[in-house]
Structure formats: C-alpha cells, structure tokens
Amino acid sequence: MSLVSVIIPCFNSEKTIQLTLESVLTQSHFELEIIVINDGSKDSSLEKASQINDPRIKIFSYPNSGVAVSRNRGIDLAKGDYISFLDADDLWTTEKLEDQLKALRENHQAAVAYSWTDYIDESGNFLYPGSHLSWNGDVFSKLLLKNFIENGSNPLIRRGALAEVGKFDSSLPPVEDWDMWLRLAARYHFVAVPRSQVLYRMSANANSANISKMETQGLKILNRAFSLDPLSLQHLRKSSFGNFYQYLTFRSLTSYSTRQECLVAARCFVKAIAHNPNLLRRHRKLMLIVFFKIVLGIVFSPKSARFLITTLNKFTPSSSIS
C-alpha cells in the first residue's frame, strides 16, 4: 500500500500540469502514488501528464464534474494511509510531504497537518506571502474566524479522518475546501508546519461573479457552523462574518482591472465594517488604503487605476490581501 496518495484534479491545465507533477515527483518523501483525475479537459492536459514516465503516476479520465467531485473520485481510488490534494496549477516545495508526515507521526491526536502558503502569479513569480498562521490542536474556532489553511493544495490528512467526516460537498464551490477543513476541525486536532511549502497560483480570471458565488456559499458554511454550537462560539460571529467580508474585499481587488470589481469590493468593504466595526480601529491604516484603492478603481479608467493602485500597493502590507 502506498503510504501517501496525492490527488490532482486537472481541467484544462496544459500550461501547468507538468510543473505541478514535477513538484510532487521531487518530494523528499518517495513512497507515493499520484492520482491525476482528468476532469474532461479539452486541451492537451491529458497528453502533457501522460508524457511523464513514472510508475507512481496513475491517470483517470471522467466527464467534467468539478473539483470537488474529482477529489472525491480520487479518494475512492486512493490506497494510501495519508491523502493530500494538489490543484493542477499549484506547486509544493520538496520537503512538504515529508515535513507534514513527520508532524502527524509526532502528534498522534492530530489528523491534519498543514503548512504555510505563498502566492505566485501565472508565470510562477512570487506575489506575496500568505497569512503564515500556526494554530495547533483544537482549531475549530480559529477556522471560523479565518480559513488559515488558505487553499485545497495544502493539508496532509489521515485517511481514516476523511472516511469519518465524509467527502467534499460538491454543492459548495468555490469554498468546499473551507467546509471540509471545518468538518475535520470539529472532530480532530490539526498540527502546523511553520514553513512556506505551498505555492498557490493566482489567476487573472477572478471576477465579480466568482466573488458573488464565494459570498453565497461562504455565508452558508458559516451559518451552518455556528448553528452546530449555538452558545459557546456565538461571541465570534461578528468577527467571523467581518473577516470573511474583508477577505472578499481583498479578493475583489486582486486584479484591480475593472470598475465592476471595485464596486463589488466596495459592497464587501461596507459589509465587513458593518459586521465588525473593530476592523476600523484595529487596522485603521490598512482599511484607509483599501478604501482609497476602491475609490481609485471606481473613479479612474482601468489603466490609470492600475498605475495608481500599483503605486499604492507599495505601501500596503503584503499579507493583508491573502
């Protein structure tokens, strides 16, 4: 039995799939099986993946069904004692799996090990660091305040824990990852590897429609989570919803290319402050910078706004947009 199963959903990822696979094949932990789920790709993704000759790679093709269904299909096929997921455009550093596996072996109560994330652009250039938070043990309340796991390419999970909590909810894209981490955190401890080992690739195709869907699904997840514990965690509710809308504000401003995106950011900004006015007091400078970014994007042409916001970014804490 392979000790670690790596599941890679792949849809139209011809530009990145080989680099992603190479980042797994060069892991310092070698007892692996790599399950590529070709999710109905229309480009040369399947051909690119098949060109890498390594017996650890197993490729399965299905009609397009989305990331959650692809991951669930991979879980059904996996034979490893531990399972990790990797999107077909993200990368790992060479020690990622070895360090996470060591952390789980040294922390028997933990079922999930996670690392820090850094963000790269479509060409693989470094953009900014992630939140770099390290929470250990019972992290359910921390995950309600912020999805510090940050993406689906991060954790290493004991197979038995996944069997206990169930599979990814395919009705919740694009926040099915957060839902899964919350379900795991409600039952199991987490352990952090305090090193940047996940490189998450930011796409220029993010748009207001995605933000709107993320908002709808994220609110569904939070309301569900708070309903499970009606008393002890209710004091976190305002901060949780405020932080979520703050995150949506930053995501809306990531590409800062259209007036519509800045209008979406403005709406999310107002809701963040309405839910948690403390954001203005605790992060006054940051909130002021965000406000000016929104105004510039609404008032000026995309080209002028891009120049002005790029200049303003030099004065903005990089981790704030993660």
PDB file of C-alpha atoms in Angstrom:
ATOM      1  CA  MET A   1       0.000   0.000   0.000  1.00  0.00           C
ATOM      2  CA  SER A   2       1.323   3.417  -0.912  1.00  0.00           C
ATOM      3  CA  LEU A   3       1.867   5.451   2.235  1.00  0.00           C
ATOM      4  CA  VAL A   4       0.784   8.802   0.753  1.00  0.00           C
ATOM      5  CA  SER A   5      -1.777   9.318  -2.009  1.00  0.00           C
ATOM      6  CA  VAL A   6      -1.614  12.642  -3.844  1.00  0.00           C
ATOM      7  CA  ILE A   7      -4.823  13.522  -5.696  1.00  0.00           C
ATOM      8  CA  ILE A   8      -4.596  16.075  -8.530  1.00  0.00           C
ATOM      9  CA  PRO A   9      -7.821  17.241 -10.203  1.00  0.00           C
ATOM     10  CA  CYS A  10      -6.980  18.503 -13.686  1.00  0.00           C
ATOM     11  CA  PHE A  11      -9.158  20.560 -16.003  1.00  0.00           C
ATOM     12  CA  ASN A  12      -7.610  22.411 -18.969  1.00  0.00           C
ATOM     13  CA  SER A  13      -4.272  22.791 -17.194  1.00  0.00           C
ATOM     14  CA  GLU A  14      -1.900  22.146 -20.094  1.00  0.00           C
ATOM     15  CA  LYS A  15       0.301  25.114 -19.135  1.00  0.00           C
ATOM     16  CA  THR A  16       0.980  23.951 -15.585  1.00  0.00           C
ATOM     17  CA  ILE A  17       0.258  20.240 -15.098  1.00  0.00           C
ATOM     18  CA  GLN A  18       3.813  19.091 -15.849  1.00  0.00           C
ATOM     19  CA  LEU A  19       5.341  21.560 -13.376  1.00  0.00           C
ATOM     20  CA  THR A  20       2.797  20.521 -10.768  1.00  0.00           C
ATOM     21  CA  LEU A  21       3.586  16.845 -11.256  1.00  0.00           C
ATOM     22  CA  GLU A  22       7.318  17.525 -11.103  1.00  0.00           C
ATOM     23  CA  SER A  23       6.864  19.262  -7.746  1.00  0.00           C
ATOM     24  CA  VAL A  24       5.349  16.019  -6.423  1.00  0.00           C
ATOM     25  CA  LEU A  25       7.852  13.678  -8.061  1.00  0.00           C
ATOM     26  CA  THR A  26      10.747  15.605  -6.484  1.00  0.00           C
ATOM     27  CA  GLN A  27       9.332  15.276  -2.949  1.00  0.00           C
ATOM     28  CA  SER A  28      11.885  14.102  -0.405  1.00  0.00           C
ATOM     29  CA  HIS A  29       9.333  11.502   0.712  1.00  0.00           C
ATOM     30  CA  PHE A  30       9.229   8.941  -2.088  1.00  0.00           C
ATOM     31  CA  GLU A  31       6.602   6.389  -1.004  1.00  0.00           C
ATOM     32  CA  LEU A  32       3.830   7.921  -3.097  1.00  0.00           C
ATOM     33  CA  GLU A  33       1.034   7.256  -5.506  1.00  0.00           C
ATOM     34  CA  ILE A  34      -0.062  10.185  -7.655  1.00  0.00           C
ATOM     35  CA  ILE A  35      -3.657  10.080  -8.858  1.00  0.00           C
ATOM     36  CA  VAL A  36      -4.443  12.515 -11.676  1.00  0.00           C
ATOM     37  CA  ILE A  37      -8.165  12.970 -12.267  1.00  0.00           C
ATOM     38  CA  ASN A  38      -8.578  14.349 -15.781  1.00  0.00           C
ATOM     39  CA  ASP A  39     -11.861  16.232 -15.375  1.00  0.00           C
ATOM     40  CA  GLY A  40     -12.954  16.333 -19.008  1.00  0.00           C
ATOM     41  CA  SER A  41     -10.109  18.551 -20.210  1.00  0.00           C
ATOM     42  CA  LYS A  42     -10.498  19.939 -23.735  1.00  0.00           C
ATOM     43  CA  ASP A  43      -6.857  20.972 -24.148  1.00  0.00           C
ATOM     44  CA  SER A  44      -3.667  18.891 -24.105  1.00  0.00           C
ATOM     45  CA  SER A  45      -3.622  18.375 -20.315  1.00  0.00           C
ATOM     46  CA  LEU A  46      -4.026  14.608 -20.625  1.00  0.00           C
ATOM     47  CA  GLU A  47      -1.250  14.387 -23.205  1.00  0.00           C
ATOM     48  CA  LYS A  48       1.090  16.551 -21.110  1.00  0.00           C
ATOM     49  CA  ALA A  49       0.506  14.463 -17.983  1.00  0.00           C
ATOM     50  CA  SER A  50       0.963  11.204 -19.909  1.00  0.00           C
ATOM     51  CA  GLN A  51       4.357  12.326 -21.208  1.00  0.00           C
ATOM     52  CA  ILE A  52       5.882  11.988 -17.742  1.00  0.00           C
ATOM     53  CA  ASN A  53       7.062   8.391 -17.419  1.00  0.00           C
ATOM     54  CA  ASP A  54       6.866   7.467 -13.755  1.00  0.00           C
ATOM     55  CA  PRO A  55       5.073   4.385 -12.394  1.00  0.00           C
ATOM     56  CA  ARG A  56       3.786   6.359  -9.410  1.00  0.00           C
ATOM     57  CA  ILE A  57       1.511   8.408 -11.689  1.00  0.00           C
ATOM     58  CA  LYS A  58      -1.944   6.991 -12.397  1.00  0.00           C
ATOM     59  CA  ILE A  59      -4.270   8.914 -14.707  1.00  0.00           C
ATOM     60  CA  PHE A  60      -8.054   8.525 -14.802  1.00  0.00           C
ATOM     61  CA  SER A  61     -10.389  10.400 -17.137  1.00  0.00           C
ATOM     62  CA  TYR A  62     -14.004  11.364 -16.496  1.00  0.00           C
ATOM     63  CA  PRO A  63     -16.561  13.812 -17.901  1.00  0.00           C
ATOM     64  CA  ASN A  64     -16.241  17.301 -16.443  1.00  0.00           C
ATOM     65  CA  SER A  65     -17.797  17.384 -12.965  1.00  0.00           C
ATOM     66  CA  GLY A  66     -15.834  19.984 -10.982  1.00  0.00           C
ATOM     67  CA  VAL A  67     -13.027  19.995  -8.431  1.00  0.00           C
ATOM     68  CA  ALA A  68     -14.991  18.529  -5.509  1.00  0.00           C
ATOM     69  CA  VAL A  69     -16.240  15.524  -7.491  1.00  0.00           C
ATOM     70  CA  SER A  70     -12.743  14.961  -8.907  1.00  0.00           C
ATOM     71  CA  ARG A  71     -11.228  14.943  -5.433  1.00  0.00           C
ATOM     72  CA  ASN A  72     -13.901  12.536  -4.233  1.00  0.00           C
ATOM     73  CA  ARG A  73     -13.162  10.245  -7.166  1.00  0.00           C
ATOM     74  CA  GLY A  74      -9.512  10.350  -6.191  1.00  0.00           C
ATOM     75  CA  ILE A  75     -10.363   9.446  -2.592  1.00  0.00           C
ATOM     76  CA  ASP A  76     -12.228   6.368  -3.839  1.00  0.00           C
ATOM     77  CA  LEU A  77      -9.176   5.302  -5.853  1.00  0.00           C
ATOM     78  CA  ALA A  78      -6.542   6.136  -3.230  1.00  0.00           C
ATOM     79  CA  LYS A  79      -4.684   3.368  -1.396  1.00  0.00           C
ATOM     80  CA  GLY A  80      -2.521   5.480   0.904  1.00  0.00           C
ATOM     81  CA  ASP A  81      -2.736   5.815   4.691  1.00  0.00           C
ATOM     82  CA  TYR A  82      -2.479   9.583   4.190  1.00  0.00           C
ATOM     83  CA  ILE A  83      -4.069  11.729   1.497  1.00  0.00           C
ATOM     84  CA  SER A  84      -3.145  15.143   0.138  1.00  0.00           C
ATOM     85  CA  PHE A  85      -4.741  17.187  -2.625  1.00  0.00           C
ATOM     86  CA  LEU A  86      -2.950  19.391  -5.139  1.00  0.00           C
ATOM     87  CA  ASP A  87      -4.578  21.623  -7.745  1.00  0.00           C
ATOM     88  CA  ALA A  88      -3.092  21.239 -11.220  1.00  0.00           C
ATOM     89  CA  ASP A  89      -1.629  24.751 -11.250  1.00  0.00           C
ATOM     90  CA  ASP A  90      -0.112  24.843  -7.750  1.00  0.00           C
ATOM     91  CA  LEU A  91       3.327  23.740  -6.560  1.00  0.00           C
ATOM     92  CA  TRP A  92       4.950  22.203  -3.481  1.00  0.00           C
ATOM     93  CA  THR A  93       8.444  22.642  -2.106  1.00  0.00           C
ATOM     94  CA  THR A  94      10.450  19.405  -1.969  1.00  0.00           C
ATOM     95  CA  GLU A  95      10.069  18.808   1.795  1.00  0.00           C
ATOM     96  CA  LYS A  96       6.335  19.462   2.017  1.00  0.00           C
ATOM     97  CA  LEU A  97       5.046  15.908   2.370  1.00  0.00           C
ATOM     98  CA  GLU A  98       7.963  14.666   4.482  1.00  0.00           C
ATOM     99  CA  ASP A  99       7.591  17.506   6.997  1.00  0.00           C
ATOM    100  CA  GLN A 100       3.826  17.144   7.240  1.00  0.00           C
ATOM    101  CA  LEU A 101       4.050  13.373   7.655  1.00  0.00           C
ATOM    102  CA  LYS A 102       6.621  13.809  10.421  1.00  0.00           C
ATOM    103  CA  ALA A 103       4.336  16.310  12.162  1.00  0.00           C
ATOM    104  CA  LEU A 104       1.430  13.843  12.120  1.00  0.00           C
ATOM    105  CA  ARG A 105       3.584  10.973  13.365  1.00  0.00           C
ATOM    106  CA  GLU A 106       4.782  13.117  16.264  1.00  0.00           C
ATOM    107  CA  ASN A 107       1.235  14.306  17.084  1.00  0.00           C
ATOM    108  CA  HIS A 108      -0.978  11.241  17.310  1.00  0.00           C
ATOM    109  CA  GLN A 109      -4.081  13.247  18.216  1.00  0.00           C
ATOM    110  CA  ALA A 110      -3.787  15.293  15.025  1.00  0.00           C
ATOM    111  CA  ALA A 111      -5.444  14.133  11.808  1.00  0.00           C
ATOM    112  CA  VAL A 112      -4.454  17.115   9.637  1.00  0.00           C
ATOM    113  CA  ALA A 113      -1.035  18.682   9.052  1.00  0.00           C
ATOM    114  CA  TYR A 114      -0.760  21.932   7.132  1.00  0.00           C
ATOM    115  CA  SER A 115       1.987  24.318   6.017  1.00  0.00           C
ATOM    116  CA  TRP A 116       2.237  27.997   5.175  1.00  0.00           C
ATOM    117  CA  THR A 117       1.257  29.247   1.708  1.00  0.00           C
ATOM    118  CA  ASP A 118       2.905  31.803  -0.561  1.00  0.00           C
ATOM    119  CA  TYR A 119       1.256  33.227  -3.677  1.00  0.00           C
ATOM    120  CA  ILE A 120       2.670  33.252  -7.211  1.00  0.00           C
ATOM    121  CA  ASP A 121       1.406  34.702 -10.481  1.00  0.00           C
ATOM    122  CA  GLU A 122       0.567  32.810 -13.653  1.00  0.00           C
ATOM    123  CA  SER A 123       4.249  32.831 -14.669  1.00  0.00           C
ATOM    124  CA  GLY A 124       5.388  31.429 -11.335  1.00  0.00           C
ATOM    125  CA  ASN A 125       6.745  34.701  -9.966  1.00  0.00           C
ATOM    126  CA  PHE A 126       6.361  35.392  -6.245  1.00  0.00           C
ATOM    127  CA  LEU A 127       3.492  37.772  -5.440  1.00  0.00           C
ATOM    128  CA  TYR A 128       3.131  37.898  -1.661  1.00  0.00           C
ATOM    129  CA  PRO A 129       3.201  35.664   1.410  1.00  0.00           C
ATOM    130  CA  GLY A 130       0.074  34.111   2.838  1.00  0.00           C
ATOM    131  CA  SER A 131      -1.124  34.597   6.372  1.00  0.00           C
ATOM    132  CA  HIS A 132       1.591  32.312   7.804  1.00  0.00           C
ATOM    133  CA  LEU A 133      -0.504  31.429  10.856  1.00  0.00           C
ATOM    134  CA  SER A 134       0.341  28.413  13.004  1.00  0.00           C
ATOM    135  CA  TRP A 135      -2.517  27.031  15.074  1.00  0.00           C
ATOM    136  CA  ASN A 136      -2.288  23.611  16.691  1.00  0.00           C
ATOM    137  CA  GLY A 137      -4.704  21.314  18.470  1.00  0.00           C
ATOM    138  CA  ASP A 138      -8.385  22.252  18.532  1.00  0.00           C
ATOM    139  CA  VAL A 139      -8.551  24.884  15.772  1.00  0.00           C
ATOM    140  CA  PHE A 140     -12.295  24.915  15.050  1.00  0.00           C
ATOM    141  CA  SER A 141     -12.847  28.422  16.463  1.00  0.00           C
ATOM    142  CA  LYS A 142      -9.763  29.696  14.606  1.00  0.00           C
ATOM    143  CA  LEU A 143     -11.095  28.317  11.307  1.00  0.00           C
ATOM    144  CA  LEU A 144     -14.399  30.086  11.899  1.00  0.00           C
ATOM    145  CA  LEU A 145     -12.513  33.378  12.083  1.00  0.00           C
ATOM    146  CA  LYS A 146     -10.242  32.734   9.101  1.00  0.00           C
ATOM    147  CA  ASN A 147      -9.526  29.929   6.669  1.00  0.00           C
ATOM    148  CA  PHE A 148      -5.847  29.872   7.592  1.00  0.00           C
ATOM    149  CA  ILE A 149      -5.344  26.673   5.558  1.00  0.00           C
ATOM    150  CA  GLU A 150      -5.952  29.055   2.606  1.00  0.00           C
ATOM    151  CA  ASN A 151      -6.368  26.530  -0.228  1.00  0.00           C
ATOM    152  CA  GLY A 152      -7.052  22.936  -1.193  1.00  0.00           C
ATOM    153  CA  SER A 153      -3.416  22.178  -2.079  1.00  0.00           C
ATOM    154  CA  ASN A 154      -2.194  22.406   1.487  1.00  0.00           C
ATOM    155  CA  PRO A 155      -3.021  19.739   4.100  1.00  0.00           C
ATOM    156  CA  LEU A 156      -1.964  16.138   4.556  1.00  0.00           C
ATOM    157  CA  ILE A 157      -4.858  14.179   6.089  1.00  0.00           C
ATOM    158  CA  ARG A 158      -5.138  10.802   7.745  1.00  0.00           C
ATOM    159  CA  ARG A 159      -7.262   8.561   5.542  1.00  0.00           C
ATOM    160  CA  GLY A 160      -9.403   7.458   8.477  1.00  0.00           C
ATOM    161  CA  ALA A 161     -10.369  11.042   9.280  1.00  0.00           C
ATOM    162  CA  LEU A 162     -11.620  11.617   5.737  1.00  0.00           C
ATOM    163  CA  ALA A 163     -13.636   8.415   5.952  1.00  0.00           C
ATOM    164  CA  GLU A 164     -15.194   9.658   9.187  1.00  0.00           C
ATOM    165  CA  VAL A 165     -16.239  13.172   8.085  1.00  0.00           C
ATOM    166  CA  GLY A 166     -17.274  12.292   4.536  1.00  0.00           C
ATOM    167  CA  LYS A 167     -16.280  13.646   1.169  1.00  0.00           C
ATOM    168  CA  PHE A 168     -16.134  17.142  -0.323  1.00  0.00           C
ATOM    169  CA  ASP A 169     -19.538  18.783  -0.749  1.00  0.00           C
ATOM    170  CA  SER A 170     -19.908  19.332  -4.499  1.00  0.00           C
ATOM    171  CA  SER A 171     -22.746  21.820  -3.914  1.00  0.00           C
ATOM    172  CA  LEU A 172     -20.402  24.382  -2.311  1.00  0.00           C
ATOM    173  CA  PRO A 173     -17.898  25.578  -4.943  1.00  0.00           C
ATOM    174  CA  PRO A 174     -15.700  27.544  -4.637  1.00  0.00           C
ATOM    175  CA  VAL A 175     -15.490  27.164  -0.837  1.00  0.00           C
ATOM    176  CA  GLU A 176     -15.828  23.394  -0.473  1.00  0.00           C
ATOM    177  CA  ASP A 177     -12.264  23.336   0.896  1.00  0.00           C
ATOM    178  CA  TRP A 178     -13.167  25.513   3.876  1.00  0.00           C
ATOM    179  CA  ASP A 179     -16.225  23.366   4.552  1.00  0.00           C
ATOM    180  CA  MET A 180     -14.038  20.243   4.612  1.00  0.00           C
ATOM    181  CA  TRP A 181     -11.465  21.799   6.965  1.00  0.00           C
ATOM    182  CA  LEU A 182     -14.246  22.889   9.345  1.00  0.00           C
ATOM    183  CA  ARG A 183     -15.753  19.398   9.378  1.00  0.00           C
ATOM    184  CA  LEU A 184     -12.336  17.905  10.127  1.00  0.00           C
ATOM    185  CA  ALA A 185     -11.592  20.515  12.805  1.00  0.00           C
ATOM    186  CA  ALA A 186     -14.888  19.767  14.560  1.00  0.00           C
ATOM    187  CA  ARG A 187     -13.634  16.223  15.252  1.00  0.00           C
ATOM    188  CA  TYR A 188      -9.848  16.235  15.078  1.00  0.00           C
ATOM    189  CA  HIS A 189      -6.762  18.217  16.035  1.00  0.00           C
ATOM    190  CA  PHE A 190      -4.573  19.995  13.483  1.00  0.00           C
ATOM    191  CA  VAL A 191      -0.792  20.472  13.531  1.00  0.00           C
ATOM    192  CA  ALA A 192       1.124  23.234  11.749  1.00  0.00           C
ATOM    193  CA  VAL A 193       4.408  23.015   9.856  1.00  0.00           C
ATOM    194  CA  PRO A 194       5.621  26.625  10.160  1.00  0.00           C
ATOM    195  CA  ARG A 195       7.305  26.831   6.769  1.00  0.00           C
ATOM    196  CA  SER A 196       6.225  28.106   3.337  1.00  0.00           C
ATOM    197  CA  GLN A 197       5.709  24.890   1.405  1.00  0.00           C
ATOM    198  CA  VAL A 198       2.670  25.555  -0.809  1.00  0.00           C
ATOM    199  CA  LEU A 199       2.850  27.890  -3.814  1.00  0.00           C
ATOM    200  CA  TYR A 200      -0.662  28.922  -4.797  1.00  0.00           C
ATOM    201  CA  ARG A 201      -1.030  30.292  -8.307  1.00  0.00           C
ATOM    202  CA  MET A 202      -3.281  33.353  -8.612  1.00  0.00           C
ATOM    203  CA  SER A 203      -5.336  33.591 -11.792  1.00  0.00           C
ATOM    204  CA  ALA A 204      -6.121  36.830 -13.573  1.00  0.00           C
ATOM    205  CA  ASN A 205      -9.559  35.422 -14.409  1.00  0.00           C
ATOM    206  CA  ALA A 206     -11.053  36.103 -10.972  1.00  0.00           C
ATOM    207  CA  ASN A 207     -14.173  38.231 -11.406  1.00  0.00           C
ATOM    208  CA  SER A 208     -17.129  39.661  -9.525  1.00  0.00           C
ATOM    209  CA  ALA A 209     -19.294  36.666 -10.421  1.00  0.00           C
ATOM    210  CA  ASN A 210     -16.856  34.368  -8.610  1.00  0.00           C
ATOM    211  CA  ILE A 211     -16.846  36.686  -5.614  1.00  0.00           C
ATOM    212  CA  SER A 212     -20.638  36.671  -5.528  1.00  0.00           C
ATOM    213  CA  LYS A 213     -20.705  32.878  -5.561  1.00  0.00           C
ATOM    214  CA  MET A 214     -17.987  32.734  -2.922  1.00  0.00           C
ATOM    215  CA  GLU A 215     -20.058  35.074  -0.752  1.00  0.00           C
ATOM    216  CA  THR A 216     -23.230  32.994  -1.056  1.00  0.00           C
ATOM    217  CA  GLN A 217     -21.508  29.699  -0.333  1.00  0.00           C
ATOM    218  CA  GLY A 218     -19.274  31.101   2.394  1.00  0.00           C
ATOM    219  CA  LEU A 219     -22.249  32.507   4.293  1.00  0.00           C
ATOM    220  CA  LYS A 220     -23.931  29.112   4.011  1.00  0.00           C
ATOM    221  CA  ILE A 221     -20.885  27.421   5.550  1.00  0.00           C
ATOM    222  CA  LEU A 222     -20.580  29.932   8.397  1.00  0.00           C
ATOM    223  CA  ASN A 223     -24.259  29.849   9.280  1.00  0.00           C
ATOM    224  CA  ARG A 224     -24.153  26.057   9.306  1.00  0.00           C
ATOM    225  CA  ALA A 225     -21.061  26.011  11.529  1.00  0.00           C
ATOM    226  CA  PHE A 226     -22.468  28.465  14.064  1.00  0.00           C
ATOM    227  CA  SER A 227     -25.755  26.579  14.217  1.00  0.00           C
ATOM    228  CA  LEU A 228     -23.870  23.495  15.414  1.00  0.00           C
ATOM    229  CA  ASP A 229     -22.714  25.325  18.546  1.00  0.00           C
ATOM    230  CA  PRO A 230     -25.436  27.809  19.494  1.00  0.00           C
ATOM    231  CA  LEU A 231     -23.818  29.095  22.703  1.00  0.00           C
ATOM    232  CA  SER A 232     -20.068  28.822  23.229  1.00  0.00           C
ATOM    233  CA  LEU A 233     -18.929  30.261  19.886  1.00  0.00           C
ATOM    234  CA  GLN A 234     -21.577  32.906  19.250  1.00  0.00           C
ATOM    235  CA  HIS A 235     -19.287  35.646  20.550  1.00  0.00           C
ATOM    236  CA  LEU A 236     -17.131  35.034  17.449  1.00  0.00           C
ATOM    237  CA  ARG A 237     -19.972  35.537  14.985  1.00  0.00           C
ATOM    238  CA  LYS A 238     -19.487  39.252  14.212  1.00  0.00           C
ATOM    239  CA  SER A 239     -15.730  38.896  13.871  1.00  0.00           C
ATOM    240  CA  SER A 240     -16.122  35.803  11.703  1.00  0.00           C
ATOM    241  CA  PHE A 241     -18.507  37.437   9.233  1.00  0.00           C
ATOM    242  CA  GLY A 242     -16.499  40.678   9.268  1.00  0.00           C
ATOM    243  CA  ASN A 243     -13.270  38.835   8.484  1.00  0.00           C
ATOM    244  CA  PHE A 244     -14.994  36.920   5.705  1.00  0.00           C
ATOM    245  CA  TYR A 245     -16.203  40.113   4.022  1.00  0.00           C
ATOM    246  CA  GLN A 246     -12.769  41.646   4.498  1.00  0.00           C
ATOM    247  CA  TYR A 247     -11.316  38.647   2.642  1.00  0.00           C
ATOM    248  CA  LEU A 248     -13.860  39.089  -0.165  1.00  0.00           C
ATOM    249  CA  THR A 249     -12.895  42.764  -0.377  1.00  0.00           C
ATOM    250  CA  PHE A 250      -9.243  41.883  -0.882  1.00  0.00           C
ATOM    251  CA  ARG A 251     -10.064  39.166  -3.419  1.00  0.00           C
ATOM    252  CA  SER A 252     -12.179  41.640  -5.392  1.00  0.00           C
ATOM    253  CA  LEU A 253      -9.204  43.981  -5.558  1.00  0.00           C
ATOM    254  CA  THR A 254      -6.640  41.371  -6.563  1.00  0.00           C
ATOM    255  CA  SER A 255      -6.783  42.162 -10.258  1.00  0.00           C
ATOM    256  CA  TYR A 256      -7.992  45.782  -9.864  1.00  0.00           C
ATOM    257  CA  SER A 257      -8.784  45.843 -13.579  1.00  0.00           C
ATOM    258  CA  THR A 258     -12.424  46.805 -13.830  1.00  0.00           C
ATOM    259  CA  ARG A 259     -14.815  49.275 -12.265  1.00  0.00           C
ATOM    260  CA  GLN A 260     -17.252  46.437 -11.603  1.00  0.00           C
ATOM    261  CA  GLU A 261     -14.742  44.585  -9.451  1.00  0.00           C
ATOM    262  CA  CYS A 262     -14.140  47.729  -7.418  1.00  0.00           C
ATOM    263  CA  LEU A 263     -17.889  48.176  -6.942  1.00  0.00           C
ATOM    264  CA  VAL A 264     -18.046  44.606  -5.645  1.00  0.00           C
ATOM    265  CA  ALA A 265     -15.129  45.397  -3.347  1.00  0.00           C
ATOM    266  CA  ALA A 266     -16.963  48.480  -2.079  1.00  0.00           C
ATOM    267  CA  ARG A 267     -20.037  46.442  -1.195  1.00  0.00           C
ATOM    268  CA  CYS A 268     -17.952  43.825   0.620  1.00  0.00           C
ATOM    269  CA  PHE A 269     -15.965  46.546   2.408  1.00  0.00           C
ATOM    270  CA  VAL A 270     -19.148  48.129   3.763  1.00  0.00           C
ATOM    271  CA  LYS A 271     -20.454  44.750   4.937  1.00  0.00           C
ATOM    272  CA  ALA A 272     -17.133  43.925   6.616  1.00  0.00           C
ATOM    273  CA  ILE A 273     -17.291  47.130   8.670  1.00  0.00           C
ATOM    274  CA  ALA A 274     -21.000  46.670   9.404  1.00  0.00           C
ATOM    275  CA  HIS A 275     -20.374  43.186  10.817  1.00  0.00           C
ATOM    276  CA  ASN A 276     -17.202  44.107  12.671  1.00  0.00           C
ATOM    277  CA  PRO A 277     -16.578  47.849  13.277  1.00  0.00           C
ATOM    278  CA  ASN A 278     -13.445  46.882  15.206  1.00  0.00           C
ATOM    279  CA  LEU A 279     -11.710  46.424  11.848  1.00  0.00           C
ATOM    280  CA  LEU A 280     -11.538  50.211  11.544  1.00  0.00           C
ATOM    281  CA  ARG A 281      -9.968  50.577  14.964  1.00  0.00           C
ATOM    282  CA  ARG A 282      -7.582  47.636  14.805  1.00  0.00           C
ATOM    283  CA  HIS A 283      -6.474  48.081  11.167  1.00  0.00           C
ATOM    284  CA  ARG A 284      -7.072  51.761  10.560  1.00  0.00           C
ATOM    285  CA  LYS A 285      -4.180  52.315   8.142  1.00  0.00           C
ATOM    286  CA  LEU A 286      -4.947  49.182   6.130  1.00  0.00           C
ATOM    287  CA  MET A 287      -8.657  49.982   5.913  1.00  0.00           C
ATOM    288  CA  LEU A 288      -7.841  53.512   4.722  1.00  0.00           C
ATOM    289  CA  ILE A 289      -5.577  52.150   1.980  1.00  0.00           C
ATOM    290  CA  VAL A 290      -8.257  49.684   0.891  1.00  0.00           C
ATOM    291  CA  PHE A 291     -10.814  52.485   0.778  1.00  0.00           C
ATOM    292  CA  PHE A 292      -8.568  54.565  -1.495  1.00  0.00           C
ATOM    293  CA  LYS A 293      -7.972  51.558  -3.769  1.00  0.00           C
ATOM    294  CA  ILE A 294     -11.703  51.132  -4.178  1.00  0.00           C
ATOM    295  CA  VAL A 295     -12.284  54.823  -4.898  1.00  0.00           C
ATOM    296  CA  LEU A 296      -9.450  54.932  -7.442  1.00  0.00           C
ATOM    297  CA  GLY A 297     -10.819  51.862  -9.227  1.00  0.00           C
ATOM    298  CA  ILE A 298     -14.305  53.351  -9.429  1.00  0.00           C
ATOM    299  CA  VAL A 299     -13.353  56.904 -10.429  1.00  0.00           C
ATOM    300  CA  PHE A 300     -10.461  56.365 -12.854  1.00  0.00           C
ATOM    301  CA  SER A 301     -10.082  54.366 -16.045  1.00  0.00           C
ATOM    302  CA  PRO A 302      -8.706  50.829 -15.615  1.00  0.00           C
ATOM    303  CA  LYS A 303      -5.290  51.855 -16.958  1.00  0.00           C
ATOM    304  CA  SER A 304      -4.969  54.892 -14.674  1.00  0.00           C
ATOM    305  CA  ALA A 305      -6.353  52.965 -11.708  1.00  0.00           C
ATOM    306  CA  ARG A 306      -3.878  50.138 -12.334  1.00  0.00           C
ATOM    307  CA  PHE A 307      -0.942  52.570 -12.211  1.00  0.00           C
ATOM    308  CA  LEU A 308      -2.188  54.354  -9.114  1.00  0.00           C
ATOM    309  CA  ILE A 309      -3.095  51.169  -7.257  1.00  0.00           C
ATOM    310  CA  THR A 310       0.232  49.556  -8.135  1.00  0.00           C
ATOM    311  CA  THR A 311       1.914  52.570  -6.574  1.00  0.00           C
ATOM    312  CA  LEU A 312      -0.348  52.327  -3.546  1.00  0.00           C
ATOM    313  CA  ASN A 313       0.431  48.609  -3.174  1.00  0.00           C
ATOM    314  CA  LYS A 314       3.987  49.511  -2.241  1.00  0.00           C
ATOM    315  CA  PHE A 315       2.640  50.927   0.985  1.00  0.00           C
ATOM    316  CA  THR A 316       0.202  48.088   1.727  1.00  0.00           C
ATOM    317  CA  PRO A 317       1.183  45.162   3.971  1.00  0.00           C
ATOM    318  CA  SER A 318       1.565  42.261   1.548  1.00  0.00           C
ATOM    319  CA  SER A 319      -0.040  39.689   3.818  1.00  0.00           C
ATOM    320  CA  SER A 320      -3.216  41.733   4.040  1.00  0.00           C
ATOM    321  CA  ILE A 321      -4.564  40.512   0.735  1.00  0.00           C
ATOM    322  CA  SER A 322      -4.123  36.841   1.464  1.00  0.00           C
TER     323      SER A 322
END
